[in-house]
PDB file of C-alpha atoms in Angstrom:
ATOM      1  CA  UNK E   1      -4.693  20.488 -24.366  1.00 43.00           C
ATOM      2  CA  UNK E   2      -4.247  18.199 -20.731  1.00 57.00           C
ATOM      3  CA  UNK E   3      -7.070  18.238 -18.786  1.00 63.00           C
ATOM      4  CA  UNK E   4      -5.698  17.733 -15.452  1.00 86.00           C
ATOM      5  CA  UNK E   5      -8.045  15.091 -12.860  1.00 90.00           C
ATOM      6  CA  UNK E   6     -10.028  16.709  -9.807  1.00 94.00           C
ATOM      7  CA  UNK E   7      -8.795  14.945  -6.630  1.00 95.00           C
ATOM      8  CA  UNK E   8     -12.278  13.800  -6.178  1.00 96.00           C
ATOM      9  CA  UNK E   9     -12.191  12.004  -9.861  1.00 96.00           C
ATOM     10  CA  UNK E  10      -9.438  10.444  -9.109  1.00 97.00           C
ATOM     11  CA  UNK E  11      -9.969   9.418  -5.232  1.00 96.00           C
ATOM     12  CA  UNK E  12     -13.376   7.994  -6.760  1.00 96.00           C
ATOM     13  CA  UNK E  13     -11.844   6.353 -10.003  1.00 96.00           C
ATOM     14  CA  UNK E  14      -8.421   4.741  -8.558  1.00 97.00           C
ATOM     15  CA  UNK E  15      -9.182   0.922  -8.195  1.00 97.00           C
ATOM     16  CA  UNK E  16      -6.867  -1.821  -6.686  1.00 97.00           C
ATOM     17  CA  UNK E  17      -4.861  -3.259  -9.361  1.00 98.00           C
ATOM     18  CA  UNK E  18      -3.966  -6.884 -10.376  1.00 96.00           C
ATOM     19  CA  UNK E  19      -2.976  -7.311 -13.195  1.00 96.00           C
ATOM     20  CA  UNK E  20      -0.108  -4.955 -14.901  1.00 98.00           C
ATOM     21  CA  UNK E  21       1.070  -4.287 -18.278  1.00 98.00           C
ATOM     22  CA  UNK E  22       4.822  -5.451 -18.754  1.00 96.00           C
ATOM     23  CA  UNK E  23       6.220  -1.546 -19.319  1.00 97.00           C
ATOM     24  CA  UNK E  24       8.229  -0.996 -16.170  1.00 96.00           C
ATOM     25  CA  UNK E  25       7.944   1.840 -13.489  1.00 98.00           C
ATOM     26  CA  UNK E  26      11.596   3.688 -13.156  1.00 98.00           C
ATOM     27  CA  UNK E  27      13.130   3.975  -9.591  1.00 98.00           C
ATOM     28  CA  UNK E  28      13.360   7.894 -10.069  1.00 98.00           C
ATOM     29  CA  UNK E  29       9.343   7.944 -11.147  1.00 98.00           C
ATOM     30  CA  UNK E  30       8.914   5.840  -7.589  1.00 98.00           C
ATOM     31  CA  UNK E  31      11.536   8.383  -5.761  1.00 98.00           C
ATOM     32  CA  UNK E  32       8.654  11.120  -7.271  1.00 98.00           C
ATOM     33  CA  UNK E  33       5.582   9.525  -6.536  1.00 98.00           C
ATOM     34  CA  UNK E  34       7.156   8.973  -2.478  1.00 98.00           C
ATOM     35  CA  UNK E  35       8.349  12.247  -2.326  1.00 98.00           C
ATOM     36  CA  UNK E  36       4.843  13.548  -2.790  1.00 98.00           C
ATOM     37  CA  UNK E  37       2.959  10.784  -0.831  1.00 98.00           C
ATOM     38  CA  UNK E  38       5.370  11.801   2.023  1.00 98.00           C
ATOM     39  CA  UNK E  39       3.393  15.252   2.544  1.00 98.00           C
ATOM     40  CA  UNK E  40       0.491  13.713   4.581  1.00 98.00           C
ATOM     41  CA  UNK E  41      -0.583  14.470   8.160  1.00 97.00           C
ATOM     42  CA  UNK E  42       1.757  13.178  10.864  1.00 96.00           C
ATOM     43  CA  UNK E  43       1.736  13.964  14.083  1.00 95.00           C
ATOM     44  CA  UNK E  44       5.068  16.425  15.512  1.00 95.00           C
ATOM     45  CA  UNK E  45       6.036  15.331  12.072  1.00 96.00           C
ATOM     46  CA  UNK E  46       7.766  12.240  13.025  1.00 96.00           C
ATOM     47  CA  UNK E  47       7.651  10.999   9.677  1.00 98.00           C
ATOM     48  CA  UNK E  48       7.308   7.465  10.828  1.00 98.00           C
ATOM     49  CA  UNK E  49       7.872   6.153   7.543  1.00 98.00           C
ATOM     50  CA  UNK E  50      10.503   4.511   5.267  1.00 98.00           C
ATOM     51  CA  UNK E  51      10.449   2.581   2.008  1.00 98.00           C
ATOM     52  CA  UNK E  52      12.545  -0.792   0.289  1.00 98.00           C
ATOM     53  CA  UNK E  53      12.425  -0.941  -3.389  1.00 98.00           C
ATOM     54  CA  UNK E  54      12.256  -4.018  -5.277  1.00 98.00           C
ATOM     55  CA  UNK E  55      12.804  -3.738  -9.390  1.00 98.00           C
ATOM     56  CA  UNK E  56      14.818  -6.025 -11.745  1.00 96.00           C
ATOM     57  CA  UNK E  57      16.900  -8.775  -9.830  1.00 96.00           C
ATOM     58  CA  UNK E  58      15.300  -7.495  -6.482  1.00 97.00           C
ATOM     59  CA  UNK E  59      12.124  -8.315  -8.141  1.00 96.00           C
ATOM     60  CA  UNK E  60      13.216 -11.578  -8.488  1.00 96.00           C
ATOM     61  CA  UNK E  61      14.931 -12.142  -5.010  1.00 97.00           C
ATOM     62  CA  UNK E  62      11.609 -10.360  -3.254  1.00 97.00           C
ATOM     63  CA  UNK E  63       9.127 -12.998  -4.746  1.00 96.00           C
ATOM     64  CA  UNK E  64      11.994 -15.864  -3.434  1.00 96.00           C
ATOM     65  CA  UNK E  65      11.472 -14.720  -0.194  1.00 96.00           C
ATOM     66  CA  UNK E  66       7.940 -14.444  -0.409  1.00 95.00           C
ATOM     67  CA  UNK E  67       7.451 -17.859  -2.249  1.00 93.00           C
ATOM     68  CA  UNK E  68       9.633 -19.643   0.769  1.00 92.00           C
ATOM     69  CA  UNK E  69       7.463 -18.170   3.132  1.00 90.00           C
ATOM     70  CA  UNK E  70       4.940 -19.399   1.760  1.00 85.00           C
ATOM     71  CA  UNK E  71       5.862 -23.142   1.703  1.00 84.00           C
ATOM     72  CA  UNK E  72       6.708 -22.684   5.352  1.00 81.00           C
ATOM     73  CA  UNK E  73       3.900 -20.545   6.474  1.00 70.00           C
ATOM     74  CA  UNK E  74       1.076 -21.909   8.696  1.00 62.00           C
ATOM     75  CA  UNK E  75      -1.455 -19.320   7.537  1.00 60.00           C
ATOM     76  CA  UNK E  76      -1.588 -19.772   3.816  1.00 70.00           C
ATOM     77  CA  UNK E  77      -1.221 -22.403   1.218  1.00 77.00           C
ATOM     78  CA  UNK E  78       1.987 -22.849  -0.400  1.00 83.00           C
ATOM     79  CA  UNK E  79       2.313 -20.758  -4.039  1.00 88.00           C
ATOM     80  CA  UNK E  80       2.000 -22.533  -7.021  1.00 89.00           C
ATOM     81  CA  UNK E  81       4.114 -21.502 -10.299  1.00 92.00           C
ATOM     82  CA  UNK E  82       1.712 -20.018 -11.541  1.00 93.00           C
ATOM     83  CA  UNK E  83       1.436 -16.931  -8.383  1.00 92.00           C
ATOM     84  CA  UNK E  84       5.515 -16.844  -8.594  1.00 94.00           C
ATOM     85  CA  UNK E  85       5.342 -16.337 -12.166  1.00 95.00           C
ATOM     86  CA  UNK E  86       2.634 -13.406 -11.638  1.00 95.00           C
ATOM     87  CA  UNK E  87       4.893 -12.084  -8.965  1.00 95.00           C
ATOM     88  CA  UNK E  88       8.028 -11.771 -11.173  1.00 96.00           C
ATOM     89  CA  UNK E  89       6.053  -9.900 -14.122  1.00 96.00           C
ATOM     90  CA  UNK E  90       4.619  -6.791 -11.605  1.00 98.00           C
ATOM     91  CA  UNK E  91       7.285  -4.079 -12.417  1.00 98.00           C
ATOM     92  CA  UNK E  92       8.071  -2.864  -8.959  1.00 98.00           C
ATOM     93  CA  UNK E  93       7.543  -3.508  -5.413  1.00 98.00           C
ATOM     94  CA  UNK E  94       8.057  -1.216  -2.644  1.00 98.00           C
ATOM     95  CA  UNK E  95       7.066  -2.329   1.120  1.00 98.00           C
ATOM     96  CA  UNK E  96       6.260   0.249   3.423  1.00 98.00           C
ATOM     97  CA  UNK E  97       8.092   0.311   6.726  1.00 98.00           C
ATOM     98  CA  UNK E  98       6.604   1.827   9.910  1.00 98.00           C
ATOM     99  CA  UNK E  99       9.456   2.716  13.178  1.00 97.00           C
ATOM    100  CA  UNK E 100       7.323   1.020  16.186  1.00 98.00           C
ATOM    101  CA  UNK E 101       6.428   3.171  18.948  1.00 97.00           C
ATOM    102  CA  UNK E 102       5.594   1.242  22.475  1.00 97.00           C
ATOM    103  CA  UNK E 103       3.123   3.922  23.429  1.00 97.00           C
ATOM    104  CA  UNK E 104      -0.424   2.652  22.073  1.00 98.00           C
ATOM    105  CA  UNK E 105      -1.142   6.587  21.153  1.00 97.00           C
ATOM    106  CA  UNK E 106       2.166   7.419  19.201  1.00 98.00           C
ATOM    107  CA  UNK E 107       1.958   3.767  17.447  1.00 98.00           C
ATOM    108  CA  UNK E 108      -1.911   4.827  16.640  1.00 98.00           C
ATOM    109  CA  UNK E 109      -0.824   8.178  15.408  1.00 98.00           C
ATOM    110  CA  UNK E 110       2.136   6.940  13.741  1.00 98.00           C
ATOM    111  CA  UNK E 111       0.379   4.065  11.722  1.00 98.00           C
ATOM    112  CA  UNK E 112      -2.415   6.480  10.913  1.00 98.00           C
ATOM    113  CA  UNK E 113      -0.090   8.963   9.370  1.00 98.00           C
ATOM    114  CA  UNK E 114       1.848   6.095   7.189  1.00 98.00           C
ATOM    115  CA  UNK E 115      -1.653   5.028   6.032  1.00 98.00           C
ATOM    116  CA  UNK E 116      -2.118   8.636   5.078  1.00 98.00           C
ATOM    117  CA  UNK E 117       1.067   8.373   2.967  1.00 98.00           C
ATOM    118  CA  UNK E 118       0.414   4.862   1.198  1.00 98.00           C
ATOM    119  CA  UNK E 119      -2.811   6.629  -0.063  1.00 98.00           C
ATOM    120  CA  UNK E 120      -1.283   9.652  -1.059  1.00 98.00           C
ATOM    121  CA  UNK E 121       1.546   7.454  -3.278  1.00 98.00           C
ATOM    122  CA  UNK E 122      -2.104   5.416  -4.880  1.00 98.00           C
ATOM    123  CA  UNK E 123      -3.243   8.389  -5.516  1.00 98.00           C
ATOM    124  CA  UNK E 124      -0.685  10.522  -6.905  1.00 98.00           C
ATOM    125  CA  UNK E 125       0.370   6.978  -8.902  1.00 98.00           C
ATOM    126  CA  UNK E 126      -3.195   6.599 -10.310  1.00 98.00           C
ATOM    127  CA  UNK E 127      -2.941  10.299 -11.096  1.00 97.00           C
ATOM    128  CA  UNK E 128      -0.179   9.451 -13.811  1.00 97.00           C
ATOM    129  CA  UNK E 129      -1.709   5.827 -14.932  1.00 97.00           C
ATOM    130  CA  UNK E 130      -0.505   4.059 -12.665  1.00 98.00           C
ATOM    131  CA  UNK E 131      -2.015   0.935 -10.802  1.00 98.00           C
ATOM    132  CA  UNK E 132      -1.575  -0.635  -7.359  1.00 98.00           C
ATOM    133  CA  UNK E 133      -1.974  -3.590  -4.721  1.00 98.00           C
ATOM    134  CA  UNK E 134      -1.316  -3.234  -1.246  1.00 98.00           C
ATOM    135  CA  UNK E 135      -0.548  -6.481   0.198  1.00 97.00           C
ATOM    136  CA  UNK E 136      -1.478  -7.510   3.787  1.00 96.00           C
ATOM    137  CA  UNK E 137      -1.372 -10.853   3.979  1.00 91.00           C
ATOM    138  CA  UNK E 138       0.176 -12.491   6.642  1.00 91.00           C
ATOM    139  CA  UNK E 139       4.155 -12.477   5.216  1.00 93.00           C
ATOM    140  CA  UNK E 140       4.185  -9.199   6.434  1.00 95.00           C
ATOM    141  CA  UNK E 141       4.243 -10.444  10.043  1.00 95.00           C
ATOM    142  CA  UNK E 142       7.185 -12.798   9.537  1.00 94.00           C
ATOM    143  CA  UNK E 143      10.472 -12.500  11.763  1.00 95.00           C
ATOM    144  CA  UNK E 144      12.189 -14.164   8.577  1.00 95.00           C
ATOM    145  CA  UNK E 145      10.820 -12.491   5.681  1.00 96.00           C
ATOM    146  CA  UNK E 146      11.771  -9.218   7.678  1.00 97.00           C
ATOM    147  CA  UNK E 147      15.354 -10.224   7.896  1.00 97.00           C
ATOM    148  CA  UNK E 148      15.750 -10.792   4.622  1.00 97.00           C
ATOM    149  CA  UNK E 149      14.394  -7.711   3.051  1.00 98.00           C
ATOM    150  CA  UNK E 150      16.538  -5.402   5.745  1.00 97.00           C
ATOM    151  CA  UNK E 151      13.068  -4.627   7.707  1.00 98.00           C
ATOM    152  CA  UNK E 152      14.716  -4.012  11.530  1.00 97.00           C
ATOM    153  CA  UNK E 153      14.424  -4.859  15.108  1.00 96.00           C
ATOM    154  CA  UNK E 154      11.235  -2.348  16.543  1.00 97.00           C
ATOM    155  CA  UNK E 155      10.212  -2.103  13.223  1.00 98.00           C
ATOM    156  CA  UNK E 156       6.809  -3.097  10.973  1.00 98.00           C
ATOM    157  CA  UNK E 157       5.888  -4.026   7.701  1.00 98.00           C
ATOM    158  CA  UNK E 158       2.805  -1.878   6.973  1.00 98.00           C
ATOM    159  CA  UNK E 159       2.033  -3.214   3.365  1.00 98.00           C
ATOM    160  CA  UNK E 160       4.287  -4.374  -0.103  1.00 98.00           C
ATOM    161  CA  UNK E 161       2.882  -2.261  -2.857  1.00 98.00           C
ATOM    162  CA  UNK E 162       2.818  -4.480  -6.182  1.00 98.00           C
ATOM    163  CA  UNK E 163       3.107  -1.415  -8.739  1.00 98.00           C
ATOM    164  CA  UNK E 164       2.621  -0.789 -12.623  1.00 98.00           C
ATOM    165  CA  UNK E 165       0.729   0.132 -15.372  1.00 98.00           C
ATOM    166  CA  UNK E 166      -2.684  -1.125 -15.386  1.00 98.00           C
ATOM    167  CA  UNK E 167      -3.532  -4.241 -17.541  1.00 97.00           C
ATOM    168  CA  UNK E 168      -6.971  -4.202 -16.646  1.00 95.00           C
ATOM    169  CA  UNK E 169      -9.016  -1.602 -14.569  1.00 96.00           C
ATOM    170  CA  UNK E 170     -11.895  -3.174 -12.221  1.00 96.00           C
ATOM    171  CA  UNK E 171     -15.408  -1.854 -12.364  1.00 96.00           C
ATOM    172  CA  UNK E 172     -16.501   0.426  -9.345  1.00 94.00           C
ATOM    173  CA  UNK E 173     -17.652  -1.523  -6.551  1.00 95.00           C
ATOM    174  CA  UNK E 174     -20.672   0.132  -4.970  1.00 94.00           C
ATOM    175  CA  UNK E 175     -20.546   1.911  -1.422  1.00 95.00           C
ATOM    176  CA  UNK E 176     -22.719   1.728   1.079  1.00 97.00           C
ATOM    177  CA  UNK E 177     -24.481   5.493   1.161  1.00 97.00           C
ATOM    178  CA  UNK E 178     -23.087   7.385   3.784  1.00 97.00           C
ATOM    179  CA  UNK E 179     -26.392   8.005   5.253  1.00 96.00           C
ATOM    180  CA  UNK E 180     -25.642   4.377   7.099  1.00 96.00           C
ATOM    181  CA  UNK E 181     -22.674   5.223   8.603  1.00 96.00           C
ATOM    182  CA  UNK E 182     -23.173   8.948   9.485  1.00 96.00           C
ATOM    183  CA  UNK E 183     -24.303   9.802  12.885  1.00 90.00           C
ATOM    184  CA  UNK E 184     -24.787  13.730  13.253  1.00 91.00           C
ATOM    185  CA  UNK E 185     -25.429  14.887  17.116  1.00 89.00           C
ATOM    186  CA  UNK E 186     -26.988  18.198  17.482  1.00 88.00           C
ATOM    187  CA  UNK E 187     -27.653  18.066  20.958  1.00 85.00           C
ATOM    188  CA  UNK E 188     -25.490  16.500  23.492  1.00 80.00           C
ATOM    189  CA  UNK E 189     -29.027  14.891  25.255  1.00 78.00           C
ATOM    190  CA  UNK E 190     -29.045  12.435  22.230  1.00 66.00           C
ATOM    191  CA  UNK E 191     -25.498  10.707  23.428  1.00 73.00           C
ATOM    192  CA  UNK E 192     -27.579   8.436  25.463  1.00 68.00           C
ATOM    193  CA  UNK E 193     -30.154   7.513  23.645  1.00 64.00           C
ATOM    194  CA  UNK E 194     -29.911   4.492  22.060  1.00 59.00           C
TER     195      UNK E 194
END
């Protein structure tokens, strides 16, 4: 018989992921894993969210893009063969798109809530064996790299999930006890102490 996970085992067990087996991660298994992730908190439900696939040839074309950037990009070294071959051997990418609000509050809200949802699709993932990366690094921010993956005008890159099934599993890294970063007011007098 299944035993099914607790959310808290796997919130506590799902680690960032690396390095990825070569079985590949189907397009409608992604289209199940968003369609869940897509039920966090959001605001007036804007659902500020949208997602670009990458798998097969788009694989391919996305870690192009990325490896060009690279060579021209002042913030990082150029990638060696070695990275690009990496790249082309994760099974899927998706990047995470985010509709820019000008108001600081809504664009708060807004990148909260898609946030929310790229933890939601780790965690459902992980649920079903399934490893991830979410990529920051400074691509993201490019005017270039968003014209070529069909990222538009008053629009931002919130992260490119690399995505498969787990080659190796990291240990747990230790958190710091929540002790040091819980402050509990009982009375309102102790707001200005120090």
């Amino acid at each position: 018989m299944e035993t099914k996970w607790t959310i808290e085992e796997v919130i506590r067990s799902r680690r960032t992921i690396k390095r990825f087996k070569k079985d590949q991660v189907t397009l409608e298994l992604i289209k199940e894993l968003l369609d869940i992730a897509v039920w966090a908190p959001n605001h007036k439900m804007r659902e500020p969210w949208r997602f670009i696939a990458f798998l097969d040839e788009g694989k391919k074309h996305l870690a192009e893009i990325l490896k060009n950037e690279k060579e021209k990009g002042k913030f990082s070294r150029p990638m060696n063969q070695e990275k690009f071959e990496r790249l082309l051997s994760i099974p899927a990418f998706v990047v995470v798109v985010m509709q820019v609000d000008p108001r600081p509050n809504i664009f708060q809200e807004d990148f909260a809530a898609v946030s929310a949802c790229i933890q939601n699709f780790q965690l459902v993932a992980w649920e079903r064996g399934i490893g991830m990366l979410w990529n920051t690094d400074q691509t993201i921010y490019s005017p270039t790299f968003h014209a070529q993956i069909g990222v538009k005008s008053g629009e931002k890159v919130v992260g490119i999930m690399q995505i498969g099934y787990p080659d190796m599993i990291p240990k747990a890294q230790q958190r710091t006890s929540i002790e040091e970063k819980l402050t509990v007011i009982t009375n309102p007098i102790q707001l200005g102490e120090d």
